[in-house]
XYZ file of C-alpha atoms in Angstrom:
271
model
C -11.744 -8.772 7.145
C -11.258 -11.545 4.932
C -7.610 -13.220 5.873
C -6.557 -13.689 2.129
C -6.728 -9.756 1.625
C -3.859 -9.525 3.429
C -1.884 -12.777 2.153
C 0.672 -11.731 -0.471
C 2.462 -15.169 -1.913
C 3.788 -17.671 -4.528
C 3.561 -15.363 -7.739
C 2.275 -12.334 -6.131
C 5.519 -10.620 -4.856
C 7.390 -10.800 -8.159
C 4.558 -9.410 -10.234
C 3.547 -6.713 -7.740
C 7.161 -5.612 -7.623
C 7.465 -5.502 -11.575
C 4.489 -4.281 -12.670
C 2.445 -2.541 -10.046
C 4.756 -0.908 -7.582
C 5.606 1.639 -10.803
C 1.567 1.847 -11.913
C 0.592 2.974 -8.497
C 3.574 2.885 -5.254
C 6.856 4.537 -7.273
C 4.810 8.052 -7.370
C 3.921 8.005 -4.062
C 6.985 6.502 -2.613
C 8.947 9.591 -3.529
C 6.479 11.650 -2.103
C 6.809 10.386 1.410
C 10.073 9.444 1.203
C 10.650 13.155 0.316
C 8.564 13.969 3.646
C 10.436 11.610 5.551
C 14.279 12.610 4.414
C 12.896 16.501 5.850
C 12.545 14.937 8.928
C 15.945 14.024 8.754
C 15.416 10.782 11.346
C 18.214 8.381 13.018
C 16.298 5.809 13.776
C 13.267 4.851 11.029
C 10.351 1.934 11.253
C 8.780 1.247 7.709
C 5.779 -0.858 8.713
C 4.203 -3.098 5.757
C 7.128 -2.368 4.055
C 6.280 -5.194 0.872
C 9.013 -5.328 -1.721
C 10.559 -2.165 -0.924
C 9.125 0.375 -3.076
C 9.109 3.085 -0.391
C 12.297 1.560 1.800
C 14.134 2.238 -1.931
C 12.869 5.800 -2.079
C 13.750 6.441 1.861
C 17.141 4.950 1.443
C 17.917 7.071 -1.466
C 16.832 10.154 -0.367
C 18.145 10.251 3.199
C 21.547 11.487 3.016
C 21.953 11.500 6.957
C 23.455 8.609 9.289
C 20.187 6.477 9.749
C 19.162 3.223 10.689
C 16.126 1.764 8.752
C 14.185 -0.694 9.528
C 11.731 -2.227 7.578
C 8.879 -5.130 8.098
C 6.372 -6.870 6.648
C 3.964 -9.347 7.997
C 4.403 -11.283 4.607
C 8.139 -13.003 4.550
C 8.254 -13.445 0.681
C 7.722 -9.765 -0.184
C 9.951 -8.795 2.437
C 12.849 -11.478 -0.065
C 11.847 -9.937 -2.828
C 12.992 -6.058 -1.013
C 16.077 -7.935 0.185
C 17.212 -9.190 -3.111
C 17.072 -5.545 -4.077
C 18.770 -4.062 -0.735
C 20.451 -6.890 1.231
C 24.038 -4.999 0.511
C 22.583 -1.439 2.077
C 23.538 -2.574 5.700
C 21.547 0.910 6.913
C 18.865 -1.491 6.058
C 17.621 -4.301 8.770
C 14.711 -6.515 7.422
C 12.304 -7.875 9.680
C 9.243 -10.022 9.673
C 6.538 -8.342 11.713
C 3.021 -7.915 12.683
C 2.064 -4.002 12.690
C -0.055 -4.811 15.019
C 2.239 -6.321 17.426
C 5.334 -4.666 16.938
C 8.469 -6.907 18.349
C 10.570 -3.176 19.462
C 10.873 -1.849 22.409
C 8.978 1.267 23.493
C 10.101 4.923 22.173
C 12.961 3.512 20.096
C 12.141 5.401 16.414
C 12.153 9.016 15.131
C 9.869 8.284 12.427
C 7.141 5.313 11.426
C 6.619 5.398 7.951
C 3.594 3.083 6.130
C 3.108 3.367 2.412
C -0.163 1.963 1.641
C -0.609 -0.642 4.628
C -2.946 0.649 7.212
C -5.722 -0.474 4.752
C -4.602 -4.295 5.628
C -4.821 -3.616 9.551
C -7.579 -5.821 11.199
C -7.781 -3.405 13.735
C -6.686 0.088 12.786
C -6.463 1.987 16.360
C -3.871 -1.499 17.530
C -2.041 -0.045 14.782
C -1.719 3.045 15.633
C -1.418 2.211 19.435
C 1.520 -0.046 17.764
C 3.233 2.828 15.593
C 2.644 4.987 18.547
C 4.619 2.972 21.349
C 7.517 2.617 19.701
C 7.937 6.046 18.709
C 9.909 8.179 20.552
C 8.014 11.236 22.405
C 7.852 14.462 19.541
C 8.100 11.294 16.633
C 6.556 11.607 13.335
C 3.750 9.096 12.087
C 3.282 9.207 8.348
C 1.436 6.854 6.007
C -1.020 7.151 3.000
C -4.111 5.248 2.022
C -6.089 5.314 -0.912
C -9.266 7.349 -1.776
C -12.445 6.028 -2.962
C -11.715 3.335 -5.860
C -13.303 5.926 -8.345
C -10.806 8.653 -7.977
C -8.096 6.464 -9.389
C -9.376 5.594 -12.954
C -7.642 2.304 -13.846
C -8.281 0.362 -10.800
C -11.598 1.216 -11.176
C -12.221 0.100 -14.894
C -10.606 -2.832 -13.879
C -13.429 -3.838 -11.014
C -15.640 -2.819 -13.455
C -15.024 -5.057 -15.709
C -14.333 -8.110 -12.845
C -18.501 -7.248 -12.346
C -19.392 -7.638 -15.938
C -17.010 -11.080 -15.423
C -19.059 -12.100 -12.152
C -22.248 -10.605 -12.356
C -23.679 -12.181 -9.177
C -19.925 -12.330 -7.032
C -17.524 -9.895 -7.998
C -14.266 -10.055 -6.583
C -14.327 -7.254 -4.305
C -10.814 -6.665 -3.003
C -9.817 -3.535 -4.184
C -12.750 -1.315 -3.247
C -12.916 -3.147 0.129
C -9.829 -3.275 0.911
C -7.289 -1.215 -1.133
C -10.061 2.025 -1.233
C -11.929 0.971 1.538
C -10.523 3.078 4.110
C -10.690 6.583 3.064
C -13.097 8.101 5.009
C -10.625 11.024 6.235
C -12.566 11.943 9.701
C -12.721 8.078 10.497
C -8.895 8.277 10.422
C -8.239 11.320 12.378
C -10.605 10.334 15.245
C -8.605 6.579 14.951
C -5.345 8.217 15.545
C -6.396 10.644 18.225
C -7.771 7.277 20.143
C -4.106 6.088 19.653
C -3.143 9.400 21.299
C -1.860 10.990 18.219
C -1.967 14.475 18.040
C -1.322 17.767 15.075
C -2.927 14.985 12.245
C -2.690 16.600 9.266
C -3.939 14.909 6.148
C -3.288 15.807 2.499
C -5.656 14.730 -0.289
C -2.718 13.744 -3.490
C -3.672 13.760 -6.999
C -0.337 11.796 -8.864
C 0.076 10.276 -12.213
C -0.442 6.774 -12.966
C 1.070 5.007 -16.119
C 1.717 1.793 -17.319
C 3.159 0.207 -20.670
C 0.186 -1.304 -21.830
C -3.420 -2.511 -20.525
C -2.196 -5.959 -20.677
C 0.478 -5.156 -17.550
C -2.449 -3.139 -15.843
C -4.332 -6.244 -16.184
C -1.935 -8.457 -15.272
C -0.980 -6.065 -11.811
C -4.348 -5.806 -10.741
C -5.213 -9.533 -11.952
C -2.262 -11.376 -10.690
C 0.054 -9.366 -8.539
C -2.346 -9.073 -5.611
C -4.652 -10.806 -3.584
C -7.264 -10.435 -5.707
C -5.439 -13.079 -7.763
C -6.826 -15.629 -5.481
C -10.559 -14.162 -5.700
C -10.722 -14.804 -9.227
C -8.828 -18.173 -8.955
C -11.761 -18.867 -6.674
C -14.716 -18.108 -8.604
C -13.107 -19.478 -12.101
C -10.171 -22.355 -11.124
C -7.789 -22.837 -14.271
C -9.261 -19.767 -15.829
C -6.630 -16.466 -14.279
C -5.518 -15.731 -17.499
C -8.397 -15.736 -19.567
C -10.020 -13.835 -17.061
C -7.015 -10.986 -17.336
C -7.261 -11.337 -21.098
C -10.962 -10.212 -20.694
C -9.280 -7.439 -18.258
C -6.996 -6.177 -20.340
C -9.756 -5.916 -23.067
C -12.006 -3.898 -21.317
C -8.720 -1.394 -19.904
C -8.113 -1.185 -23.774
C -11.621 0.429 -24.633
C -10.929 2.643 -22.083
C -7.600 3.847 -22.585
C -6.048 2.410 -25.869
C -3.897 -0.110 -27.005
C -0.677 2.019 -26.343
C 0.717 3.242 -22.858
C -2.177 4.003 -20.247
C -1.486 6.811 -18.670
C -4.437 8.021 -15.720
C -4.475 9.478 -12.189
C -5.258 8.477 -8.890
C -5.570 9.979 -5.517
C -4.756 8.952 -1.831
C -4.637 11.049 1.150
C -0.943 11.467 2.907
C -1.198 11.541 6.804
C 0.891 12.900 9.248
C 0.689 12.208 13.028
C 2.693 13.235 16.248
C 3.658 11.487 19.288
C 3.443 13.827 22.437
């Protein structure tokens, strides 16, 4: 996998945490966060945590004594979380590699990943990773997109990146972001991990945003795909997210978008 897919930097974090996190993570943060809370865990492991979308839900939610904490392989989205959290001191912070996990073995109830597994180099090290430091009859739960065209407005906007660059489109979100939802590649993953009872639901939720110009600008500049289209057109980002924001405007309107988009929510126990 290409290294920058997983690189999130400079003026990514701020931008992903204003503008995308509520056009695609808030919905599905409260769902799992909900799912987690049932669980009712002591000890919790968020694993590619980013700016805390998810670790804001959990935290909210969880109304028993619990110790949360969360990681990210990238340090700056992990500030960005912080500056929103540092005073909730239920709430350790962490720098980590998910696929090297710096805990000790069976030390969580619950590993929680909104939207991260995507990003792993090496999906069953993941899960080998998540699996470890669980503690035996632990919950695994994460979520990972569907195919890029059940999820409308990230897939206008890689349309439109291919009518931009005919002959190299940037192709980070359908490789990467929808890239991994092939449901029986993920169950047979986690059973090589020695998960077992994987249960995986397929989640239609609303997506909305205030205009196509913040879609645009998410999708544009608020992930690594930023640095795809810096690539191919240096000095040119925002007239490429201009063009963006046009073609998300045919679609939609020039008011509020509002669309769907689906992932599939996975749940996984440790023996």
């Amino acid at each position: 996998m290409n290294t920058t897919h997983t690189l999130f930097a400079g003026a990514i974090p701020d931008v992903y945490d204003r503008i995308l996190v509520p056009l695609l993570f808030a919905p599905y943060g409260a769902d799992m966060a909900a799912r987690v809370a049932a669980l009712k865990p002591a000890s919790l492991l968020e694993v590619a945590a980013g700016t805390g979308a998810l670790t804001r839900e959990m935290a909210s939610r969880i109304d028993t004594p619990v110790c949360i904490v969360a990681t990210d392989l990238n340090q700056p989205m992990l500030d960005v979380a912080m500056s929103k959290l540092g005073d909730d001191d239920r709430i350790v912070f962490r720098q980590a590699d998910a696929l090297a996990l710096p805990f000790e073995a069976s030390t969580f109830d619950v590993v929680a990943c909104q939207f991260g597994v995507m990003f792993y180099p090496d999906k069953v090290q993941g899960y080998r990773e998540a699996y470890r430091v669980l503690k035996p009859g632990g919950h695994f739960l994460f979520n990972a997109w569907d195919k890029i065209a059940t999820s409308e407005i990230p897939l206008e906007v890689m349309k439109a990146l291919h009518q931009i660059f005919p002959e190299d489109p940037p192709r980070f979100m359908e490789v990467t972001p929808h890239g991994y939802w092939n449901t029986d590649q993920i169950r047979r993953e986690l059973a090589e991990a020695g998960f077992h009872s994987i249960t995986v639901d397929n989640l239609d939720l609303p997506s909305e945003a205030a205009s196509a110009s913040d879609a645009a600008v998410a999708f544009c500049q608020g992930t690594p795909m930023r640095g795809e289209i810096e690539t191919r057109a240096p000095g040119d980002l925002n007239a490429v997210t201009a063009k963006v924001t046009e073609a998300l405007e045919r679609r939609f309107g020039r008011g509020p978008i509002e669309s769907t988009m689906r992932a599939n929510v996975v749940t996984a126990l440790k023996s």
